[in-house]
């Protein structure tokens, strides 16, 4: 069947990106679901521009095509080697590019570890050269089980590695000081750069400390706290802090500074800027 001109204009290829993170595994089988669960945790932390997160499930062929145009690829999956549960292996993709052999495969036996070799064959120059695989040794993979404690701890370790080595460089880096605005209806407004760099998950805690308001990032909406709402298409954010300030709103623009030691945006409530 010949496609119409409208159909020919539809791009169904995955977009290129600076960093692609793929979590593979079966969510229904305990520790085997560590890859997709890790993707959900990364999503809650906030996805910087240039990164793409994919739940690869158990579809290895789909993982191969997701790599197209990515500059760097990170694949996370469970392993069953007999080592202690929670053991983390880091494997350069180049070591897996030819293994296992592709002959005789069909869609039901095609796993992520076939996807690297398949991607090099199918994508050619569009296949990324920079591929890193993190494998987390599983304990139990029983149907309906949750992540075991050692695997959950190892997942957090891998999340920190991915953030530090692959995602942090994509996040904007503001100066230590910034300007924020309190509105008459009780909102605190943050510009796009400040919000994206310090509060990427869009979930925050706000606490009044003497003559300051402290705003602290949370891991995600499941952590509770307050929600940073999108205020403009450019990415500016606003959070309702009226109750935290007991309706004593210092309306106007104020200086704020980021306290690295306390991981908090500290906003003096004294004089206006």
PDB file of C-alpha atoms in Angstrom:
ATOM      1  CA  UNK A   1       0.000   0.000   0.000  1.00  0.00           C
ATOM      2  CA  UNK A   2       1.386   3.404  -0.981  1.00  0.00           C
ATOM      3  CA  UNK A   3       1.209   5.996   1.844  1.00  0.00           C
ATOM      4  CA  UNK A   4      -0.635   9.253   1.253  1.00  0.00           C
ATOM      5  CA  UNK A   5       1.324  12.497   1.356  1.00  0.00           C
ATOM      6  CA  UNK A   6      -0.045  13.226   4.839  1.00  0.00           C
ATOM      7  CA  UNK A   7       1.039   9.803   6.092  1.00  0.00           C
ATOM      8  CA  UNK A   8       4.456  10.246   4.528  1.00  0.00           C
ATOM      9  CA  UNK A   9       4.955  13.435   6.569  1.00  0.00           C
ATOM     10  CA  UNK A  10       4.362  11.689   9.906  1.00  0.00           C
ATOM     11  CA  UNK A  11       7.622  11.008  11.741  1.00  0.00           C
ATOM     12  CA  UNK A  12       7.301   7.865  13.859  1.00  0.00           C
ATOM     13  CA  UNK A  13      11.012   7.612  14.631  1.00  0.00           C
ATOM     14  CA  UNK A  14      12.144   8.287  18.227  1.00  0.00           C
ATOM     15  CA  UNK A  15      13.693  11.736  18.618  1.00  0.00           C
ATOM     16  CA  UNK A  16      17.435  12.043  19.038  1.00  0.00           C
ATOM     17  CA  UNK A  17      18.691  13.118  22.443  1.00  0.00           C
ATOM     18  CA  UNK A  18      21.860  13.780  24.387  1.00  0.00           C
ATOM     19  CA  UNK A  19      21.211  10.994  26.915  1.00  0.00           C
ATOM     20  CA  UNK A  20      18.833   8.042  26.664  1.00  0.00           C
ATOM     21  CA  UNK A  21      18.208   5.985  29.808  1.00  0.00           C
ATOM     22  CA  UNK A  22      16.427   2.655  29.335  1.00  0.00           C
ATOM     23  CA  UNK A  23      15.225   0.481  32.197  1.00  0.00           C
ATOM     24  CA  UNK A  24      14.576  -3.147  31.233  1.00  0.00           C
ATOM     25  CA  UNK A  25      12.797  -5.889  33.090  1.00  0.00           C
ATOM     26  CA  UNK A  26       9.463  -7.262  34.219  1.00  0.00           C
ATOM     27  CA  UNK A  27       7.648  -5.095  36.769  1.00  0.00           C
ATOM     28  CA  UNK A  28       5.587  -8.066  37.898  1.00  0.00           C
ATOM     29  CA  UNK A  29       8.540 -10.190  38.998  1.00  0.00           C
ATOM     30  CA  UNK A  30      10.168  -8.641  42.036  1.00  0.00           C
ATOM     31  CA  UNK A  31      13.804  -7.674  41.547  1.00  0.00           C
ATOM     32  CA  UNK A  32      13.527  -8.264  37.803  1.00  0.00           C
ATOM     33  CA  UNK A  33      11.587  -4.982  37.681  1.00  0.00           C
ATOM     34  CA  UNK A  34      14.457  -2.844  38.976  1.00  0.00           C
ATOM     35  CA  UNK A  35      15.086  -1.254  35.545  1.00  0.00           C
ATOM     36  CA  UNK A  36      11.553   0.081  34.961  1.00  0.00           C
ATOM     37  CA  UNK A  37      11.247   1.106  38.633  1.00  0.00           C
ATOM     38  CA  UNK A  38      14.503   3.057  38.348  1.00  0.00           C
ATOM     39  CA  UNK A  39      13.058   4.900  35.343  1.00  0.00           C
ATOM     40  CA  UNK A  40      10.047   5.936  37.429  1.00  0.00           C
ATOM     41  CA  UNK A  41      12.306   7.258  40.189  1.00  0.00           C
ATOM     42  CA  UNK A  42      14.379   9.244  37.700  1.00  0.00           C
ATOM     43  CA  UNK A  43      11.190  10.677  36.220  1.00  0.00           C
ATOM     44  CA  UNK A  44      10.094  11.908  39.638  1.00  0.00           C
ATOM     45  CA  UNK A  45      13.422  13.684  40.085  1.00  0.00           C
ATOM     46  CA  UNK A  46      12.776  15.659  36.916  1.00  0.00           C
ATOM     47  CA  UNK A  47      13.999  15.059  33.385  1.00  0.00           C
ATOM     48  CA  UNK A  48      16.385  17.732  32.055  1.00  0.00           C
ATOM     49  CA  UNK A  49      16.170  18.981  28.494  1.00  0.00           C
ATOM     50  CA  UNK A  50      18.168  16.687  26.240  1.00  0.00           C
ATOM     51  CA  UNK A  51      17.436  13.521  28.235  1.00  0.00           C
ATOM     52  CA  UNK A  52      14.878  10.834  27.484  1.00  0.00           C
ATOM     53  CA  UNK A  53      13.718   8.058  29.799  1.00  0.00           C
ATOM     54  CA  UNK A  54      12.281   4.822  28.440  1.00  0.00           C
ATOM     55  CA  UNK A  55      10.688   1.850  30.174  1.00  0.00           C
ATOM     56  CA  UNK A  56      12.116  -0.889  27.970  1.00  0.00           C
ATOM     57  CA  UNK A  57      10.135  -3.662  29.634  1.00  0.00           C
ATOM     58  CA  UNK A  58      11.141  -6.984  28.121  1.00  0.00           C
ATOM     59  CA  UNK A  59      11.072  -5.834  24.472  1.00  0.00           C
ATOM     60  CA  UNK A  60      14.705  -5.910  23.388  1.00  0.00           C
ATOM     61  CA  UNK A  61      14.023  -5.036  19.756  1.00  0.00           C
ATOM     62  CA  UNK A  62      12.206  -1.856  20.804  1.00  0.00           C
ATOM     63  CA  UNK A  63      15.238  -0.911  22.919  1.00  0.00           C
ATOM     64  CA  UNK A  64      17.424  -1.152  19.829  1.00  0.00           C
ATOM     65  CA  UNK A  65      15.309   1.298  17.841  1.00  0.00           C
ATOM     66  CA  UNK A  66      14.980   3.660  20.808  1.00  0.00           C
ATOM     67  CA  UNK A  67      18.744   4.190  20.591  1.00  0.00           C
ATOM     68  CA  UNK A  68      18.562   5.846  17.186  1.00  0.00           C
ATOM     69  CA  UNK A  69      20.132   9.291  17.249  1.00  0.00           C
ATOM     70  CA  UNK A  70      21.025   9.246  20.955  1.00  0.00           C
ATOM     71  CA  UNK A  71      24.483  10.542  21.800  1.00  0.00           C
ATOM     72  CA  UNK A  72      24.826   8.494  24.998  1.00  0.00           C
ATOM     73  CA  UNK A  73      22.825   5.484  26.144  1.00  0.00           C
ATOM     74  CA  UNK A  74      22.431   3.997  29.618  1.00  0.00           C
ATOM     75  CA  UNK A  75      20.730   0.596  30.008  1.00  0.00           C
ATOM     76  CA  UNK A  76      19.736  -0.747  33.428  1.00  0.00           C
ATOM     77  CA  UNK A  77      18.570  -4.302  34.063  1.00  0.00           C
ATOM     78  CA  UNK A  78      18.622  -7.057  36.656  1.00  0.00           C
ATOM     79  CA  UNK A  79      21.215  -9.842  36.557  1.00  0.00           C
ATOM     80  CA  UNK A  80      21.176 -13.422  37.824  1.00  0.00           C
ATOM     81  CA  UNK A  81      24.800 -14.498  38.122  1.00  0.00           C
ATOM     82  CA  UNK A  82      24.722 -16.028  41.584  1.00  0.00           C
ATOM     83  CA  UNK A  83      26.440 -13.071  43.264  1.00  0.00           C
ATOM     84  CA  UNK A  84      25.061 -11.350  46.364  1.00  0.00           C
ATOM     85  CA  UNK A  85      21.762  -9.540  45.704  1.00  0.00           C
ATOM     86  CA  UNK A  86      22.358  -5.846  45.130  1.00  0.00           C
ATOM     87  CA  UNK A  87      25.790  -6.307  43.533  1.00  0.00           C
ATOM     88  CA  UNK A  88      26.189  -3.673  40.803  1.00  0.00           C
ATOM     89  CA  UNK A  89      28.039  -4.380  37.570  1.00  0.00           C
ATOM     90  CA  UNK A  90      29.022  -1.641  35.152  1.00  0.00           C
ATOM     91  CA  UNK A  91      29.699  -2.910  31.644  1.00  0.00           C
ATOM     92  CA  UNK A  92      30.752  -0.822  28.621  1.00  0.00           C
ATOM     93  CA  UNK A  93      28.369  -1.464  25.763  1.00  0.00           C
ATOM     94  CA  UNK A  94      31.267  -2.305  23.455  1.00  0.00           C
ATOM     95  CA  UNK A  95      31.853  -5.508  25.443  1.00  0.00           C
ATOM     96  CA  UNK A  96      28.308  -6.641  24.642  1.00  0.00           C
ATOM     97  CA  UNK A  97      28.084  -5.517  21.030  1.00  0.00           C
ATOM     98  CA  UNK A  98      28.688  -8.979  19.578  1.00  0.00           C
ATOM     99  CA  UNK A  99      27.044 -11.109  22.278  1.00  0.00           C
ATOM    100  CA  UNK A 100      24.926 -13.131  22.313  1.00  0.00           C
ATOM    101  CA  UNK A 101      24.755 -14.236  18.649  1.00  0.00           C
ATOM    102  CA  UNK A 102      21.801 -12.938  16.648  1.00  0.00           C
ATOM    103  CA  UNK A 103      21.212 -16.057  14.579  1.00  0.00           C
ATOM    104  CA  UNK A 104      17.910 -17.851  15.116  1.00  0.00           C
ATOM    105  CA  UNK A 105      16.303 -15.131  17.213  1.00  0.00           C
ATOM    106  CA  UNK A 106      12.611 -14.312  17.212  1.00  0.00           C
ATOM    107  CA  UNK A 107      10.684 -11.560  19.005  1.00  0.00           C
ATOM    108  CA  UNK A 108       9.970 -13.662  22.116  1.00  0.00           C
ATOM    109  CA  UNK A 109      13.637 -14.494  22.728  1.00  0.00           C
ATOM    110  CA  UNK A 110      15.004 -11.057  21.789  1.00  0.00           C
ATOM    111  CA  UNK A 111      16.333  -9.335  24.936  1.00  0.00           C
ATOM    112  CA  UNK A 112      18.065  -6.029  25.643  1.00  0.00           C
ATOM    113  CA  UNK A 113      21.481  -7.707  25.453  1.00  0.00           C
ATOM    114  CA  UNK A 114      20.724  -8.652  21.852  1.00  0.00           C
ATOM    115  CA  UNK A 115      19.637  -5.065  21.211  1.00  0.00           C
ATOM    116  CA  UNK A 116      23.141  -3.578  21.197  1.00  0.00           C
ATOM    117  CA  UNK A 117      24.424  -5.929  18.512  1.00  0.00           C
ATOM    118  CA  UNK A 118      21.176  -5.590  16.592  1.00  0.00           C
ATOM    119  CA  UNK A 119      21.279  -1.776  16.826  1.00  0.00           C
ATOM    120  CA  UNK A 120      24.778  -1.652  15.373  1.00  0.00           C
ATOM    121  CA  UNK A 121      23.584  -3.736  12.440  1.00  0.00           C
ATOM    122  CA  UNK A 122      20.210  -2.037  11.898  1.00  0.00           C
ATOM    123  CA  UNK A 123      21.013   1.615  12.693  1.00  0.00           C
ATOM    124  CA  UNK A 124      24.481   1.923  11.218  1.00  0.00           C
ATOM    125  CA  UNK A 125      25.870   5.428  11.790  1.00  0.00           C
ATOM    126  CA  UNK A 126      22.750   6.385  13.791  1.00  0.00           C
ATOM    127  CA  UNK A 127      23.684   3.895  16.515  1.00  0.00           C
ATOM    128  CA  UNK A 128      25.441   5.594  19.440  1.00  0.00           C
ATOM    129  CA  UNK A 129      28.991   4.603  20.324  1.00  0.00           C
ATOM    130  CA  UNK A 130      28.696   5.648  23.976  1.00  0.00           C
ATOM    131  CA  UNK A 131      26.641   2.892  25.653  1.00  0.00           C
ATOM    132  CA  UNK A 132      26.882   1.970  29.335  1.00  0.00           C
ATOM    133  CA  UNK A 133      25.079  -0.957  30.963  1.00  0.00           C
ATOM    134  CA  UNK A 134      24.364  -1.185  34.691  1.00  0.00           C
ATOM    135  CA  UNK A 135      23.345  -4.637  35.933  1.00  0.00           C
ATOM    136  CA  UNK A 136      21.961  -5.118  39.442  1.00  0.00           C
ATOM    137  CA  UNK A 137      22.104  -8.613  40.865  1.00  0.00           C
ATOM    138  CA  UNK A 138      18.594  -9.783  41.703  1.00  0.00           C
ATOM    139  CA  UNK A 139      17.491 -11.770  44.720  1.00  0.00           C
ATOM    140  CA  UNK A 140      13.888 -12.874  44.306  1.00  0.00           C
ATOM    141  CA  UNK A 141      12.012 -12.707  41.019  1.00  0.00           C
ATOM    142  CA  UNK A 142       8.756 -14.215  42.232  1.00  0.00           C
ATOM    143  CA  UNK A 143       5.558 -13.087  40.556  1.00  0.00           C
ATOM    144  CA  UNK A 144       4.008 -10.172  42.462  1.00  0.00           C
ATOM    145  CA  UNK A 145       6.981  -9.570  44.769  1.00  0.00           C
ATOM    146  CA  UNK A 146       8.393  -6.131  45.538  1.00  0.00           C
ATOM    147  CA  UNK A 147      12.023  -5.075  45.235  1.00  0.00           C
ATOM    148  CA  UNK A 148      14.182  -6.655  47.908  1.00  0.00           C
ATOM    149  CA  UNK A 149      16.015  -4.304  50.266  1.00  0.00           C
ATOM    150  CA  UNK A 150      19.518  -4.951  48.791  1.00  0.00           C
ATOM    151  CA  UNK A 151      18.276  -4.342  45.246  1.00  0.00           C
ATOM    152  CA  UNK A 152      16.376  -1.193  46.242  1.00  0.00           C
ATOM    153  CA  UNK A 153      19.547   0.170  47.871  1.00  0.00           C
ATOM    154  CA  UNK A 154      21.614  -0.723  44.803  1.00  0.00           C
ATOM    155  CA  UNK A 155      19.050   1.002  42.596  1.00  0.00           C
ATOM    156  CA  UNK A 156      19.526   4.227  44.570  1.00  0.00           C
ATOM    157  CA  UNK A 157      23.287   3.888  44.087  1.00  0.00           C
ATOM    158  CA  UNK A 158      22.850   3.534  40.328  1.00  0.00           C
ATOM    159  CA  UNK A 159      20.434   6.487  40.255  1.00  0.00           C
ATOM    160  CA  UNK A 160      23.088   8.680  41.868  1.00  0.00           C
ATOM    161  CA  UNK A 161      25.690   7.494  39.338  1.00  0.00           C
ATOM    162  CA  UNK A 162      23.374   8.236  36.410  1.00  0.00           C
ATOM    163  CA  UNK A 163      22.516  11.654  37.803  1.00  0.00           C
ATOM    164  CA  UNK A 164      26.138  12.609  38.425  1.00  0.00           C
ATOM    165  CA  UNK A 165      27.667  11.239  35.223  1.00  0.00           C
ATOM    166  CA  UNK A 166      24.915  11.554  32.631  1.00  0.00           C
ATOM    167  CA  UNK A 167      22.143  13.966  33.684  1.00  0.00           C
ATOM    168  CA  UNK A 168      23.702  16.660  35.880  1.00  0.00           C
ATOM    169  CA  UNK A 169      25.532  18.210  32.935  1.00  0.00           C
ATOM    170  CA  UNK A 170      22.214  18.732  31.143  1.00  0.00           C
ATOM    171  CA  UNK A 171      20.649  20.695  33.988  1.00  0.00           C
ATOM    172  CA  UNK A 172      20.962  24.495  34.012  1.00  0.00           C
ATOM    173  CA  UNK A 173      23.452  25.902  36.498  1.00  0.00           C
ATOM    174  CA  UNK A 174      22.299  29.140  38.091  1.00  0.00           C
ATOM    175  CA  UNK A 175      24.412  31.453  40.209  1.00  0.00           C
ATOM    176  CA  UNK A 176      24.331  30.969  43.958  1.00  0.00           C
ATOM    177  CA  UNK A 177      22.012  33.954  44.268  1.00  0.00           C
ATOM    178  CA  UNK A 178      18.698  34.508  42.572  1.00  0.00           C
ATOM    179  CA  UNK A 179      15.609  36.682  42.656  1.00  0.00           C
ATOM    180  CA  UNK A 180      12.167  35.365  43.513  1.00  0.00           C
ATOM    181  CA  UNK A 181       8.788  37.068  43.738  1.00  0.00           C
ATOM    182  CA  UNK A 182       5.965  36.846  46.259  1.00  0.00           C
ATOM    183  CA  UNK A 183       2.537  37.665  44.848  1.00  0.00           C
ATOM    184  CA  UNK A 184      -0.406  39.207  46.672  1.00  0.00           C
ATOM    185  CA  UNK A 185      -2.389  35.972  46.408  1.00  0.00           C
ATOM    186  CA  UNK A 186       0.294  34.022  48.267  1.00  0.00           C
ATOM    187  CA  UNK A 187       2.402  32.438  45.526  1.00  0.00           C
ATOM    188  CA  UNK A 188       6.174  32.257  45.346  1.00  0.00           C
ATOM    189  CA  UNK A 189       7.411  32.567  41.759  1.00  0.00           C
ATOM    190  CA  UNK A 190      10.671  31.071  40.514  1.00  0.00           C
ATOM    191  CA  UNK A 191      12.164  31.603  37.085  1.00  0.00           C
ATOM    192  CA  UNK A 192      12.684  28.644  34.764  1.00  0.00           C
ATOM    193  CA  UNK A 193      16.430  28.268  35.341  1.00  0.00           C
ATOM    194  CA  UNK A 194      16.152  28.285  39.118  1.00  0.00           C
ATOM    195  CA  UNK A 195      13.210  25.869  39.103  1.00  0.00           C
ATOM    196  CA  UNK A 196      14.787  23.414  36.651  1.00  0.00           C
ATOM    197  CA  UNK A 197      18.176  23.335  38.339  1.00  0.00           C
ATOM    198  CA  UNK A 198      17.171  23.239  41.993  1.00  0.00           C
ATOM    199  CA  UNK A 199      13.655  21.755  41.945  1.00  0.00           C
ATOM    200  CA  UNK A 200      13.497  19.426  38.920  1.00  0.00           C
ATOM    201  CA  UNK A 201      10.889  17.102  40.448  1.00  0.00           C
ATOM    202  CA  UNK A 202       8.399  19.989  40.900  1.00  0.00           C
ATOM    203  CA  UNK A 203       7.762  18.849  44.501  1.00  0.00           C
ATOM    204  CA  UNK A 204       9.033  21.021  47.370  1.00  0.00           C
ATOM    205  CA  UNK A 205       8.790  21.568  51.092  1.00  0.00           C
ATOM    206  CA  UNK A 206       8.513  25.131  52.413  1.00  0.00           C
ATOM    207  CA  UNK A 207       9.349  26.020  56.024  1.00  0.00           C
ATOM    208  CA  UNK A 208       9.557  29.355  57.789  1.00  0.00           C
ATOM    209  CA  UNK A 209      12.754  29.676  59.818  1.00  0.00           C
ATOM    210  CA  UNK A 210      12.810  32.880  61.890  1.00  0.00           C
ATOM    211  CA  UNK A 211      13.115  35.673  59.313  1.00  0.00           C
ATOM    212  CA  UNK A 212      13.603  33.379  56.306  1.00  0.00           C
ATOM    213  CA  UNK A 213      11.535  31.090  54.137  1.00  0.00           C
ATOM    214  CA  UNK A 214      13.348  27.872  53.234  1.00  0.00           C
ATOM    215  CA  UNK A 215      12.296  25.951  50.137  1.00  0.00           C
ATOM    216  CA  UNK A 216      13.684  22.417  49.853  1.00  0.00           C
ATOM    217  CA  UNK A 217      13.450  20.012  46.887  1.00  0.00           C
ATOM    218  CA  UNK A 218      11.684  16.685  47.372  1.00  0.00           C
ATOM    219  CA  UNK A 219      12.180  13.502  45.401  1.00  0.00           C
ATOM    220  CA  UNK A 220       8.760  13.655  43.747  1.00  0.00           C
ATOM    221  CA  UNK A 221       5.024  14.100  44.273  1.00  0.00           C
ATOM    222  CA  UNK A 222       4.841  10.833  46.222  1.00  0.00           C
ATOM    223  CA  UNK A 223       7.020  12.497  48.877  1.00  0.00           C
ATOM    224  CA  UNK A 224       4.162  14.889  49.695  1.00  0.00           C
ATOM    225  CA  UNK A 225       4.922  18.558  50.165  1.00  0.00           C
ATOM    226  CA  UNK A 226       3.900  21.336  47.810  1.00  0.00           C
ATOM    227  CA  UNK A 227       3.650  21.231  44.043  1.00  0.00           C
ATOM    228  CA  UNK A 228       5.479  23.678  41.798  1.00  0.00           C
ATOM    229  CA  UNK A 229       2.976  24.608  39.119  1.00  0.00           C
ATOM    230  CA  UNK A 230       4.031  25.682  35.646  1.00  0.00           C
ATOM    231  CA  UNK A 231       3.276  29.367  35.284  1.00  0.00           C
ATOM    232  CA  UNK A 232       4.520  30.145  31.782  1.00  0.00           C
ATOM    233  CA  UNK A 233       5.407  28.135  28.644  1.00  0.00           C
ATOM    234  CA  UNK A 234       9.024  29.209  29.221  1.00  0.00           C
ATOM    235  CA  UNK A 235       9.139  27.054  32.359  1.00  0.00           C
ATOM    236  CA  UNK A 236       8.648  29.573  35.167  1.00  0.00           C
ATOM    237  CA  UNK A 237       7.105  27.957  38.254  1.00  0.00           C
ATOM    238  CA  UNK A 238       4.931  29.065  41.169  1.00  0.00           C
ATOM    239  CA  UNK A 239       4.153  27.446  44.518  1.00  0.00           C
ATOM    240  CA  UNK A 240       1.469  28.464  46.984  1.00  0.00           C
ATOM    241  CA  UNK A 241       3.111  29.415  50.311  1.00  0.00           C
ATOM    242  CA  UNK A 242       0.332  31.481  51.863  1.00  0.00           C
ATOM    243  CA  UNK A 243      -0.375  28.979  54.656  1.00  0.00           C
ATOM    244  CA  UNK A 244       3.325  28.519  55.429  1.00  0.00           C
ATOM    245  CA  UNK A 245       3.595  32.288  55.959  1.00  0.00           C
ATOM    246  CA  UNK A 246       0.290  32.496  57.856  1.00  0.00           C
ATOM    247  CA  UNK A 247      -1.072  34.922  55.267  1.00  0.00           C
ATOM    248  CA  UNK A 248       1.729  37.371  56.084  1.00  0.00           C
ATOM    249  CA  UNK A 249       2.884  37.706  52.479  1.00  0.00           C
ATOM    250  CA  UNK A 250       5.925  39.933  51.821  1.00  0.00           C
ATOM    251  CA  UNK A 251       4.694  40.968  48.364  1.00  0.00           C
ATOM    252  CA  UNK A 252       7.393  41.835  45.859  1.00  0.00           C
ATOM    253  CA  UNK A 253      10.756  40.706  44.504  1.00  0.00           C
ATOM    254  CA  UNK A 254      13.369  39.464  46.949  1.00  0.00           C
ATOM    255  CA  UNK A 255      16.922  38.163  46.933  1.00  0.00           C
ATOM    256  CA  UNK A 256      17.383  34.469  47.607  1.00  0.00           C
ATOM    257  CA  UNK A 257      20.435  32.236  47.883  1.00  0.00           C
ATOM    258  CA  UNK A 258      21.068  28.519  47.609  1.00  0.00           C
ATOM    259  CA  UNK A 259      22.495  26.868  50.731  1.00  0.00           C
ATOM    260  CA  UNK A 260      24.463  23.809  49.564  1.00  0.00           C
ATOM    261  CA  UNK A 261      24.959  22.508  53.081  1.00  0.00           C
ATOM    262  CA  UNK A 262      21.218  22.370  53.756  1.00  0.00           C
ATOM    263  CA  UNK A 263      20.098  21.794  50.155  1.00  0.00           C
ATOM    264  CA  UNK A 264      17.653  24.660  50.510  1.00  0.00           C
ATOM    265  CA  UNK A 265      16.736  27.901  48.781  1.00  0.00           C
ATOM    266  CA  UNK A 266      16.784  30.487  51.573  1.00  0.00           C
ATOM    267  CA  UNK A 267      14.725  33.629  51.107  1.00  0.00           C
ATOM    268  CA  UNK A 268      15.104  36.486  53.644  1.00  0.00           C
ATOM    269  CA  UNK A 269      11.707  37.992  54.378  1.00  0.00           C
ATOM    270  CA  UNK A 270      12.985  41.436  55.238  1.00  0.00           C
ATOM    271  CA  UNK A 271      13.334  44.394  52.866  1.00  0.00           C
ATOM    272  CA  UNK A 272      12.402  44.312  49.173  1.00  0.00           C
ATOM    273  CA  UNK A 273      14.995  44.280  46.387  1.00  0.00           C
TER     274      UNK A 273
END
